[in-house]
Amino acid sequence: MEKIMKKNPLYFCLFLLPTLLAFMIGFVVPFGMGIYLSFCKFNTMNDAKWVGINNYLQIFQGDETFTHAFWFTALFAVISTVAINVIAFLVAVALTRNFGGTNLFRTIFFMPNLLGGVLLGTIWKILINGLLLSMKQTLTTNGTYGFIGLLIVMIWQQVGYMMIIYVAGLQGVPDDLKEAARIDGANDKEILFQITIPLVMPSISMCTFLTLTNGFKLFDQNLTLTGGEPMHQSEMLALNIYSTFYDRVGWKGVGQAKAVLFFLLVGLIAIIQLKITQSKEAD
Amino acid sequence: MKKRLALILASAMLVSSALCSLTACSGGGSNAKGHVYYLNFKPEQDQAWQDLAAAYTEETGVQVDVLTAAQGTYETTLASEIAKTDAPTLFQINGPVGFANWKDYCYDMTDAAVTKELTSDAFTVKDGGKIYGVAYVVETYGIICNTKLLQQAGHSLDEITNFETFKAVVEDIQANKAKNGFAAFTSAGMDSSSNWRFQTHLANLPIYYEYKADGIGKTDAIKGTYLDNYRAIWDLYINNATCDPGVLSTKTNDDAVAEFVNEQAVFYQNGTWAYGDVSAVGDENLQMIPIYIGAEGEENQGLCTGTENFWCVNSQAAEEDIQATLDFLEWVATSDKGTDALANAMNFVSPFKKAKEASNLFVKQDAAYTAAGKTPVDWCFATMPSEAWKDDVGSALTAYAAKQNDTSWEAVKTAFVDGWAKEVAKSKA
């Protein structure tokens, strides 16, 4: 890259320009405006009035729901990350064995990904409520049901996607390494933990990164499955920000401030997580 | 040489595409006549507004665009539309709370022609002696009753004069549910398509009676004087319905409509706007009755009549667009086509002097109540502090329905009384 730039700076800039422009318009500028607005009281972007850090103080002083949403989300992200990755890995291992129909099964497992979150949430709401109604209860009877419901939906949706990444990783593990280990007397378990897993570490870090951030950013499924009911108990961070933004007169700035905190949080977690798994990757 | 040519061609392409997008931006430019852009609140009337707009354009040549926000998304749509260069010139607010949110965008309509067409000053949103919002429809709600089923159950409307008598009729119908094949009430769904019937409209009654007792029109701290009555009517709704009270959160407004139209229940709480949904039952079998909650003097109570639909003109629109919008409103309120569309295509009772009589059955019944000397119940819910307040009360009502004891009713009280004060404080923060 640097070589090309030195050789032909004019071309470099020219070809980079459209993407750079799109990136500025679609990301950098709105992001900057978003940060600015989090320090303002506003209703639309044209009537923003600077109020300093007041919005950030409001999050912790005037609003009880944010901290609950934070812990609810954190717990959800951790549990869903573990569950999705373990299941996806096992499915991937199973589907890289030699037997008929693996391609068919891979396709079937991948399919839920093609549906949108809102649609998924609505379908699963009907399904789960259908079951719970026979016990005269619903998904929103208490926050725990909502939590489990969200877990089911997320696992169902994401296992297929992560499975594809793991399948690619597993196929990249050379057979001769496994054969050599077997000749040296290693059993299946040792081969899995000593050879396969270290070699697919790049896939694992990729997948944990994706599932962890997906867990934190979850919105569509939360909105349609439970809507945060009952009493904000199944409300995750993104939905909490959304309802802060729209449910109260003059609280758009507070919602914006929450969104900025949310960005910092997800960014921080992703960086830490990436550093940890990368240090474990085999070279 | 080739390289230079490629470079020139590439930059030419870039420049031309940039120019294209620039010109496209200003393509929809305004003309001297101005134009009207109406962000409509009511999805049921979308087609009627589109037709009316087309008729106006044909008559005057002024362009009128109508966009309708999807159910329950008006505030979010308005917030994003109004920030655009081509912002709505005409939008609506729901009363004083909505005005507080949008006052920077509300044009002073005190001297507008359409304001002078109003039959009463009561149909405006005022601030400091100036008028910023003009109501265009007056609506009524109550309990819609299927009189044919009521008769089949061996009762008549004459029996129902207050909460006690109503309760007796309801409980008798429910007791004979198996025999008759229908329940007293449709499901009191707490899905977002239906929860406003209870957390907003039904909650209006305890607020109305409290305001009346205290002689006030709004408050920063509700006392909850009539909350026991609220509990009594809510108990009646949920325990005498087509469904188990534990499953209300899954029930939608469509469910309730279907139950009512399919003759599975006698009573369905809703308003004039639902006439189209239930008209299949037949005009001769439909009667809207007051919602009695057991307050003193309620024998004289009529239906709940008011408005939460006020037109506002965008004060930040271009001068000629504001004028075009005001002219359009005057035309809607006074012209033959306009008044006809309001009354017949949209089934509105409009508070304008030249308004035509609406063909809506429930509207006529409301007029009959008023003519008989009954006092209509005001719409006090426009003074509810925020959407968050309504949702919290709704959540608590749902939880109470599933587990009916004093502890869970305490939660409703807390959401109602303490929540009110909290939300008022938050909106002032």
XYZ file of C-alpha atoms in Angstrom:
712
model
C 0.000 0.000 0.000
C 2.663 2.492 1.042
C 4.656 1.565 -2.004
C 1.818 2.442 -4.328
C 1.257 5.674 -2.521
C 4.871 6.730 -2.930
C 4.969 5.691 -6.529
C 1.745 7.251 -7.628
C 0.291 9.555 -5.022
C -2.161 11.126 -7.437
C -3.792 7.831 -8.391
C -3.840 6.753 -4.830
C -5.784 9.780 -3.695
C -8.091 9.664 -6.678
C -9.149 6.074 -6.141
C -9.433 6.490 -2.422
C -11.552 9.609 -2.665
C -15.016 8.087 -3.313
C -14.706 5.645 -0.419
C -13.282 8.307 1.815
C -16.153 10.627 0.937
C -18.720 7.938 1.653
C -17.011 7.165 4.928
C -17.012 10.832 5.910
C -20.681 11.341 5.008
C -21.896 8.036 6.347
C -19.815 7.767 9.478
C -17.363 10.467 10.568
C -19.665 13.471 10.244
C -22.759 11.904 11.903
C -20.528 10.501 14.613
C -19.060 13.930 15.353
C -22.528 15.490 15.325
C -23.754 12.735 17.643
C -21.067 13.522 20.188
C -21.844 17.229 19.954
C -25.591 16.591 20.402
C -24.955 14.535 23.543
C -23.974 17.824 25.207
C -27.116 19.591 24.000
C -30.803 19.810 24.747
C -32.542 19.331 21.426
C -35.633 18.169 19.662
C -34.343 18.225 16.123
C -30.771 18.752 15.026
C -31.433 22.358 14.070
C -32.497 23.579 17.502
C -29.740 22.177 19.723
C -28.787 24.207 22.788
C -25.535 23.516 24.627
C -26.085 22.234 28.182
C -22.645 20.849 29.031
C -22.474 17.518 30.839
C -26.029 17.810 32.168
C -27.246 14.945 29.982
C -24.587 12.613 31.330
C -25.509 13.496 34.913
C -29.180 12.779 34.127
C -28.337 9.225 33.072
C -27.236 8.316 36.554
C -29.351 10.704 38.626
C -32.716 10.830 36.917
C -32.980 7.394 35.365
C -33.080 4.054 37.135
C -33.414 1.955 34.011
C -29.964 2.427 32.506
C -27.953 0.481 35.072
C -30.445 -2.384 35.037
C -30.297 -2.480 31.249
C -26.501 -2.502 31.446
C -26.267 -5.541 33.724
C -29.016 -7.328 31.863
C -27.144 -6.764 28.598
C -23.764 -7.739 30.028
C -25.120 -10.998 31.380
C -26.883 -11.694 28.122
C -23.782 -10.964 26.042
C -21.588 -13.279 28.122
C -24.016 -16.197 28.197
C -24.967 -15.893 24.530
C -21.293 -15.661 23.481
C -20.397 -18.861 25.280
C -23.500 -20.737 24.188
C -23.383 -19.689 20.532
C -19.686 -20.435 20.109
C -19.764 -23.801 21.821
C -22.792 -24.951 19.840
C -21.519 -23.510 16.561
C -18.135 -25.192 17.052
C -19.695 -28.557 17.816
C -21.969 -28.304 14.786
C -19.004 -27.318 12.626
C -16.970 -30.298 13.874
C -19.892 -32.591 13.153
C -20.414 -31.158 9.678
C -16.758 -31.490 8.649
C -16.873 -35.253 9.169
C -17.321 -37.305 6.074
C -20.946 -38.258 5.732
C -23.697 -37.565 3.246
C -25.764 -34.398 3.301
C -23.307 -32.115 5.098
C -23.890 -29.373 2.570
C -27.631 -29.632 3.040
C -27.283 -29.376 6.813
C -24.895 -26.436 6.555
C -27.447 -24.642 4.404
C -30.258 -25.383 6.820
C -28.267 -24.197 9.823
C -27.297 -21.038 7.971
C -30.821 -20.128 6.851
C -32.033 -18.286 10.005
C -29.397 -15.649 9.218
C -31.196 -14.662 6.083
C -34.201 -13.458 8.066
C -34.329 -9.993 9.576
C -34.288 -9.479 13.340
C -37.763 -7.933 13.510
C -39.277 -10.853 11.636
C -37.437 -13.376 13.800
C -38.513 -11.670 16.992
C -42.148 -11.649 15.917
C -42.145 -15.281 14.782
C -40.487 -16.494 17.966
C -42.815 -14.385 20.073
C -45.762 -16.259 18.565
C -44.022 -19.616 18.988
C -42.912 -19.112 22.585
C -46.171 -17.493 23.635
C -48.037 -20.401 22.071
C -46.218 -22.687 24.461
C -46.440 -20.433 27.518
C -50.112 -19.647 26.994
C -50.980 -23.269 27.731
C -49.645 -22.535 31.220
C -51.523 -19.203 31.283
C -48.311 -17.240 31.138
C -46.606 -15.104 28.509
C -43.121 -14.050 27.518
C -43.576 -10.826 29.433
C -44.823 -12.408 32.650
C -41.377 -11.742 34.076
C -37.937 -10.606 32.967
C -36.420 -14.084 33.165
C -38.724 -15.456 30.479
C -37.729 -12.553 28.265
C -34.064 -13.280 28.911
C -34.385 -16.957 28.026
C -36.511 -16.122 25.002
C -33.880 -13.711 23.710
C -31.184 -16.337 24.249
C -33.127 -18.910 22.236
C -33.691 -16.513 19.352
C -30.075 -15.354 19.254
C -28.660 -18.864 19.436
C -31.011 -20.061 16.725
C -30.080 -17.173 14.490
C -26.335 -16.943 14.998
C -25.187 -20.534 15.336
C -25.376 -21.022 11.573
C -23.258 -17.998 10.773
C -20.552 -18.827 13.284
C -20.660 -22.432 12.113
C -19.672 -21.337 8.603
C -16.644 -19.486 9.983
C -15.657 -22.505 12.066
C -16.133 -24.879 9.134
C -13.726 -22.755 7.086
C -11.268 -22.748 9.978
C -11.515 -26.494 10.523
C -10.989 -27.230 6.866
C -7.768 -25.238 7.033
C -6.271 -27.602 9.623
C -3.846 -29.849 7.686
C -4.683 -33.550 7.897
C -1.032 -34.591 8.098
C -0.667 -32.807 11.440
C -3.559 -34.800 12.869
C -2.209 -38.008 11.353
C 1.245 -37.401 12.808
C -0.302 -36.808 16.214
C -2.294 -39.978 15.972
C 0.821 -41.947 15.089
C 2.492 -40.384 18.115
C -0.332 -41.847 20.207
C -2.646 -38.862 20.774
C -6.344 -39.632 21.303
C -9.291 -37.677 19.822
C -9.558 -35.361 22.794
C -5.874 -34.500 22.715
C -5.973 -33.895 18.989
C -8.919 -31.531 19.459
C -7.394 -29.510 22.285
C -3.704 -29.634 21.312
C -3.949 -29.346 17.549
C -7.331 -28.343 16.191
C -8.327 -25.595 18.626
C -4.964 -23.744 18.608
C -5.020 -23.836 14.815
C -8.555 -22.451 14.527
C -7.872 -19.733 17.108
C -8.225 -16.988 14.467
C -11.769 -18.241 13.769
C -12.526 -18.394 17.480
C -11.397 -14.832 18.094
C -13.367 -13.677 15.069
C -16.519 -15.451 16.274
C -16.280 -14.373 19.903
C -15.741 -10.821 18.741
C -18.831 -10.988 16.546
C -21.102 -12.675 19.080
C -20.008 -10.486 21.975
C -20.618 -7.239 20.135
C -23.827 -8.616 18.618
C -25.000 -9.448 22.117
C -24.319 -5.933 23.314
C -25.850 -4.257 20.293
C -28.979 -6.402 20.142
C -32.018 -4.284 19.321
C -34.508 -5.641 16.747
C -35.147 -8.930 18.494
C -35.451 -7.206 21.855
C -37.957 -4.696 20.497
C -40.217 -7.251 18.872
C -39.870 -10.145 21.288
C -40.525 -8.399 24.605
C -40.363 -4.642 23.985
C -38.587 -4.387 27.346
C -41.694 -5.526 29.240
C -42.529 -5.973 32.043
C -41.487 -2.626 33.548
C -38.189 -2.375 31.595
C -37.039 -5.683 33.084
C -36.104 -7.265 29.776
C -34.839 -4.032 28.266
C -31.330 -4.114 26.813
C -29.040 -1.132 26.315
C -29.923 -0.334 22.708
C -33.653 -0.456 23.397
C -33.160 1.595 26.551
C -31.442 4.288 24.486
C -34.244 4.190 21.939
C -37.001 4.582 24.518
C -35.121 7.328 26.356
C -34.878 9.171 23.069
C -38.564 9.032 22.220
C -40.639 8.494 25.375
C -40.164 11.784 27.145
C -40.341 15.404 26.110
C -36.903 17.005 26.106
C -34.944 13.804 26.737
C -33.386 13.328 23.326
C -30.067 14.691 24.600
C -30.011 12.164 27.416
C -30.661 9.364 24.926
C -27.817 10.724 22.818
C -25.488 10.795 25.833
C -26.396 7.178 26.572
C -25.569 6.296 22.972
C -22.111 7.838 23.317
C -21.467 5.862 26.525
C -22.753 2.784 24.736
C -20.263 3.301 21.909
C -17.347 3.705 24.319
C -18.411 0.588 26.200
C -18.777 -1.662 23.165
C -15.538 -0.304 21.696
C -13.634 -0.942 24.896
C -14.954 -4.467 25.316
C -14.169 -5.332 21.714
C -10.593 -4.041 21.984
C -9.888 -5.923 25.216
C -11.424 -9.100 23.886
C -9.508 -8.875 20.602
C -6.202 -8.342 22.427
C -6.783 -11.366 24.665
C -7.672 -13.810 21.912
C -5.034 -12.529 19.518
C -2.321 -13.199 22.063
C -3.463 -16.829 22.094
C -3.461 -17.297 18.348
C -0.932 -19.753 17.017
C 1.550 -18.250 14.574
C 0.138 9.547 -22.186
C -2.382 6.786 -21.694
C -2.136 7.256 -17.979
C -2.824 10.939 -18.218
C -5.848 10.279 -20.400
C -7.184 7.780 -17.886
C -6.659 10.290 -15.131
C -8.526 13.005 -16.983
C -11.387 10.656 -17.784
C -11.608 9.477 -14.213
C -11.697 12.970 -12.788
C -14.245 14.012 -15.395
C -16.458 11.177 -14.249
C -16.121 12.179 -10.623
C -16.890 15.811 -11.286
C -19.905 15.043 -13.424
C -21.361 12.625 -10.919
C -20.867 15.176 -8.168
C -22.589 17.812 -10.295
C -25.458 15.429 -10.978
C -26.125 14.837 -7.345
C -25.897 18.548 -6.593
C -28.467 19.475 -9.190
C -30.708 16.633 -8.117
C -30.693 18.089 -4.639
C -32.147 21.381 -5.712
C -34.326 19.797 -8.382
C -37.579 19.880 -6.438
C -37.323 23.657 -6.023
C -40.200 25.809 -4.879
C -42.350 28.027 -7.008
C -44.001 31.294 -6.171
C -47.241 29.599 -5.120
C -45.529 27.683 -2.354
C -46.416 24.130 -1.552
C -48.024 22.143 1.255
C -46.542 19.070 2.880
C -48.874 17.433 5.402
C -47.582 14.800 7.800
C -50.778 12.927 8.605
C -51.296 11.136 11.927
C -54.214 8.836 11.141
C -53.441 5.830 8.937
C -57.180 5.062 8.548
C -57.645 8.331 6.680
C -54.552 8.220 4.500
C -56.395 7.603 1.232
C -58.997 10.268 1.980
C -56.251 12.856 2.534
C -54.436 11.815 -0.646
C -57.662 12.255 -2.629
C -58.408 15.600 -1.037
C -54.866 16.811 -1.731
C -55.183 15.811 -5.378
C -58.501 17.650 -5.637
C -56.951 20.812 -4.187
C -54.003 20.649 -6.560
C -56.359 20.279 -9.483
C -58.415 23.247 -8.371
C -55.648 25.669 -7.445
C -52.443 24.293 -8.922
C -50.766 24.308 -5.514
C -48.881 21.132 -4.837
C -50.014 19.239 -1.717
C -48.028 16.236 -0.523
C -49.430 13.969 2.156
C -47.296 11.518 4.068
C -48.833 9.276 6.710
C -46.748 7.972 9.584
C -47.235 4.307 10.455
C -49.314 3.546 13.568
C -47.491 4.564 16.719
C -44.551 6.215 14.952
C -45.823 9.772 14.467
C -43.399 11.440 16.875
C -40.378 9.625 15.475
C -41.403 10.317 11.882
C -42.049 13.967 12.654
C -38.698 14.356 14.411
C -36.821 13.048 11.399
C -38.962 14.731 8.718
C -38.910 18.176 10.261
C -35.116 18.258 10.356
C -35.016 17.897 6.568
C -34.696 20.751 4.108
C -38.059 19.815 2.649
C -39.830 19.647 6.010
C -43.573 19.196 6.608
C -45.379 22.527 6.518
C -48.351 21.038 8.328
C -48.156 18.580 11.201
C -50.114 17.796 14.337
C -49.618 17.802 18.098
C -51.700 16.058 20.750
C -52.230 18.987 23.127
C -50.214 20.917 25.716
C -47.596 18.179 26.261
C -46.998 17.859 22.534
C -46.858 21.634 22.245
C -44.100 21.803 24.852
C -42.087 19.528 22.605
C -42.704 21.319 19.323
C -43.270 24.949 20.278
C -40.209 26.108 18.343
C -41.966 24.899 15.195
C -45.512 26.120 15.827
C -46.629 29.112 13.804
C -48.843 31.687 15.500
C -52.274 30.883 14.061
C -54.235 33.433 16.099
C -55.197 35.430 13.025
C -55.403 32.562 10.554
C -58.641 32.176 8.614
C -59.046 28.560 9.697
C -58.890 29.571 13.381
C -61.815 31.950 12.855
C -63.820 29.043 11.469
C -63.738 27.225 14.811
C -67.006 26.995 16.701
C -65.305 27.452 20.054
C -62.069 28.642 21.554
C -61.878 25.356 23.444
C -60.643 23.598 20.312
C -57.240 25.280 20.305
C -53.840 24.927 21.905
C -52.977 28.261 23.449
C -49.843 29.687 24.987
C -49.619 33.201 26.356
C -52.874 34.278 24.718
C -51.810 33.132 21.260
C -53.202 30.181 19.346
C -50.712 27.629 18.046
C -52.838 24.562 17.392
C -56.267 24.138 15.781
C -58.316 20.987 16.359
C -59.690 19.402 13.205
C -61.589 16.468 14.631
C -63.566 15.876 17.790
C -63.752 12.266 18.863
C -65.708 10.228 21.337
C -65.127 6.969 23.095
C -67.036 4.744 25.466
C -68.091 1.135 25.655
C -69.458 -0.163 22.370
C -72.283 -2.562 23.050
C -73.819 -5.236 20.840
C -77.474 -4.768 21.809
C -78.602 -7.894 19.977
C -76.410 -10.085 22.172
C -77.398 -8.073 25.227
C -81.031 -8.900 24.507
C -80.217 -12.548 23.937
C -78.654 -12.600 27.381
C -81.905 -11.281 28.781
C -80.869 -7.699 29.494
C -81.497 -4.273 28.094
C -79.606 -0.999 28.059
C -82.224 0.627 30.269
C -80.884 -1.384 33.193
C -77.467 0.244 32.929
C -77.372 3.631 34.639
C -74.253 3.499 36.790
C -71.344 1.248 37.761
C -73.346 -0.975 40.122
C -76.043 -1.772 37.578
C -73.484 -2.214 34.814
C -71.486 -4.612 36.966
C -74.600 -6.691 37.702
C -75.376 -7.023 33.968
C -71.757 -7.863 33.070
C -71.388 -10.503 35.753
C -74.691 -12.106 34.843
C -73.703 -12.344 31.175
C -70.348 -13.838 32.134
C -71.969 -16.354 34.481
C -74.038 -17.621 31.557
C -71.128 -17.590 29.128
C -71.323 -21.304 28.416
C -75.078 -21.210 27.857
C -75.133 -18.068 25.689
C -71.945 -18.737 23.797
C -70.473 -15.285 24.376
C -68.591 -13.416 27.098
C -69.282 -9.939 28.481
C -66.089 -8.190 27.351
C -63.691 -8.562 24.441
C -60.086 -9.192 25.467
C -58.466 -6.170 27.120
C -55.320 -6.603 25.058
C -52.161 -4.978 26.396
C -50.194 -5.387 23.185
C -49.018 -1.991 21.922
C -51.807 -1.941 19.336
C -54.382 -1.986 22.118
C -52.849 -0.907 25.455
C -53.713 2.774 24.866
C -57.367 1.855 25.333
C -56.634 1.256 29.013
C -53.445 3.055 30.002
C -54.620 6.237 28.279
C -58.362 6.209 27.580
C -59.622 4.282 30.590
C -57.102 6.044 32.845
C -58.707 9.295 31.724
C -61.760 8.670 33.922
C -60.080 8.661 37.350
C -58.089 11.700 36.238
C -61.230 13.486 34.998
C -63.075 12.948 38.271
C -60.061 14.017 40.329
C -59.654 17.220 38.285
C -63.370 17.835 38.622
C -63.354 17.334 42.399
C -60.338 19.598 42.795
C -61.541 22.141 40.256
C -58.358 22.004 38.183
C -57.483 21.345 34.542
C -54.008 19.927 34.959
C -51.582 19.079 37.722
C -47.943 18.349 38.469
C -48.887 15.871 41.196
C -51.842 13.571 40.749
C -53.338 12.253 43.992
C -55.051 9.141 42.713
C -58.311 9.865 44.558
C -60.290 7.657 42.180
C -57.797 4.826 41.773
C -60.038 2.378 43.637
C -62.675 3.043 40.998
C -60.068 2.487 38.299
C -59.291 -0.878 39.892
C -62.980 -1.791 40.054
C -63.615 -1.134 36.347
C -60.346 -2.830 35.339
C -61.311 -5.897 37.406
C -64.637 -5.941 35.636
C -62.988 -5.749 32.191
C -60.403 -8.456 32.708
C -62.338 -10.996 34.781
C -65.398 -11.056 32.554
C -63.738 -11.336 29.183
C -63.175 -13.801 26.387
C -59.658 -14.613 27.608
C -57.763 -15.374 30.780
C -56.424 -12.209 32.495
C -52.922 -13.707 32.570
C -52.475 -13.563 28.810
C -53.434 -9.949 28.075
C -49.965 -8.972 26.870
C -50.390 -11.174 23.802
C -53.800 -9.803 22.815
C -54.028 -7.150 20.107
C -56.697 -4.670 19.112
C -57.406 -6.814 16.049
C -58.171 -9.701 18.407
C -60.707 -7.596 20.280
C -62.310 -6.371 17.043
C -62.545 -9.935 15.740
C -64.133 -11.133 18.981
C -66.666 -8.327 18.862
C -67.571 -8.732 15.201
C -67.806 -12.518 15.544
C -70.258 -12.076 18.412
C -68.045 -13.627 21.072
C -68.528 -10.679 23.406
C -71.091 -7.966 24.137
C -68.857 -5.047 25.146
C -65.797 -3.476 23.515
C -64.209 -0.251 24.718
C -63.221 2.019 21.865
C -64.182 5.198 20.066
C -65.818 6.772 17.028
C -62.761 5.928 14.922
C -63.517 2.209 15.349
C -66.914 2.527 13.651
C -65.563 1.154 10.384
C -64.130 -1.877 12.184
C -67.343 -2.872 13.920
C -70.008 -1.685 11.455
C -70.383 -5.272 10.204
C -72.409 -5.929 13.363
C -75.103 -3.650 11.922
C -76.115 -0.127 12.968
C -79.303 -1.377 14.617
C -77.245 -3.567 16.971
C -74.663 -0.970 17.996
C -74.819 1.473 20.864
C -71.989 3.310 22.572
C -72.538 3.722 26.306
C -70.654 5.753 28.936
C -67.858 4.182 30.970
C -69.118 4.190 34.540
C -66.510 3.780 37.256
C -68.634 4.329 40.360
C -68.015 8.041 40.898
C -70.720 10.151 42.511
C -73.215 11.682 40.124
C -72.217 9.431 37.241
C -75.851 8.744 36.312
C -75.583 12.039 34.514
C -72.321 11.201 32.762
C -72.094 11.093 28.968
C -69.468 9.709 26.612
C -65.833 10.801 26.653
C -65.558 13.526 24.052
C -62.585 15.645 23.126
C -59.667 15.923 20.811
C -55.996 15.209 20.750
C -55.536 16.177 17.134
C -54.389 19.739 16.571
C -53.051 21.096 13.297
C -49.877 23.127 13.550
C -48.172 25.046 10.790
C -44.391 24.807 10.660
C -43.118 28.254 11.579
C -39.702 27.494 10.115
C -41.036 26.770 6.642
C -40.630 29.308 3.837
C -43.019 32.281 3.911
C -44.871 31.268 0.741
C -45.215 27.668 2.006
C -46.744 28.863 5.276
C -49.237 30.961 3.324
C -50.022 28.054 0.995
C -50.629 25.823 4.013
C -52.946 28.314 5.711
C -54.873 28.701 2.447
C -55.170 24.926 2.159
C -56.503 24.636 5.710
C -59.076 27.350 5.078
C -60.176 25.518 1.946
C -60.492 22.219 3.847
C -62.565 23.849 6.592
C -64.861 25.898 4.362
C -65.099 24.564 0.806
C -67.720 22.090 -0.259
C -65.166 19.453 -1.219
C -63.176 19.924 1.961
C -66.054 19.731 4.414
C -67.530 16.829 2.494
C -64.240 14.886 2.720
C -63.932 15.586 6.449
C -67.457 14.463 7.221
C -67.975 11.592 4.813
C -64.663 10.249 3.522
C -62.968 10.568 6.913
C -66.038 10.306 9.153
C -64.822 13.239 11.249
C -66.840 15.546 13.429
C -64.955 18.756 12.825
C -65.283 21.758 15.127
C -65.672 24.119 12.167
C -68.694 26.377 11.591
C -69.312 25.052 8.083
C -68.751 21.388 8.972
C -71.174 18.883 7.527
C -72.852 16.262 9.644
C -70.788 13.079 9.827
C -72.301 9.758 8.825
C -70.680 8.004 11.774
C -73.276 6.251 13.963
C -71.396 6.758 17.231
C -71.117 10.469 16.542
C -74.891 10.694 16.308
C -75.255 8.726 19.520
C -72.879 11.114 21.260
C -74.972 14.056 20.092
C -78.058 12.291 21.443
C -76.459 11.922 24.872
C -75.557 15.595 24.949
C -79.051 16.559 23.795
C -80.480 14.460 26.642
C -78.588 16.628 29.099
C -75.708 14.278 29.893
C -72.326 15.833 30.633
C -69.548 14.683 28.314
C -66.323 13.559 29.987
C -63.354 15.723 28.978
C -60.206 14.281 27.493
C -57.816 14.940 30.363
C -55.254 12.484 29.093
C -53.590 15.173 27.040
C -52.171 16.327 30.388
C -50.486 12.978 31.118
C -46.824 13.830 31.601
C -45.159 11.502 29.050
C -45.319 8.358 26.949
C -43.081 6.714 29.545
C -45.754 7.331 32.200
C -48.445 5.648 30.110
C -46.224 2.671 29.345
C -45.305 2.188 32.998
C -48.949 2.302 34.075
C -49.768 -0.166 31.277
C -47.012 -2.542 32.391
C -48.277 -2.434 35.948
C -51.865 -3.055 34.796
C -50.734 -6.111 32.828
C -48.786 -7.479 35.789
C -51.776 -6.854 38.059
C -54.107 -8.678 35.670
C -51.885 -11.748 35.836
C -51.618 -11.636 39.616
C -54.587 -9.877 41.149
C -53.699 -8.917 44.711
C -53.135 -5.754 46.714
C -49.369 -5.859 46.285
C -49.561 -5.744 42.528
C -52.218 -3.029 42.678
C -49.760 -1.028 44.816
C -47.427 -1.172 41.824
C -50.138 0.350 39.630
C -50.674 3.084 42.223
C -46.958 3.781 42.389
C -46.696 4.005 38.615
C -49.768 6.244 38.524
C -49.104 8.650 41.412
C -45.346 8.606 42.058
C -44.639 8.025 38.379
C -46.628 11.145 37.482
C -44.571 13.377 39.786
C -41.334 11.790 38.601
C -42.160 12.207 34.939
C -43.178 15.833 35.447
C -39.851 16.460 37.209
C -37.949 14.719 34.425
C -39.623 16.673 31.671
C -38.673 19.869 33.460
C -35.084 18.781 34.117
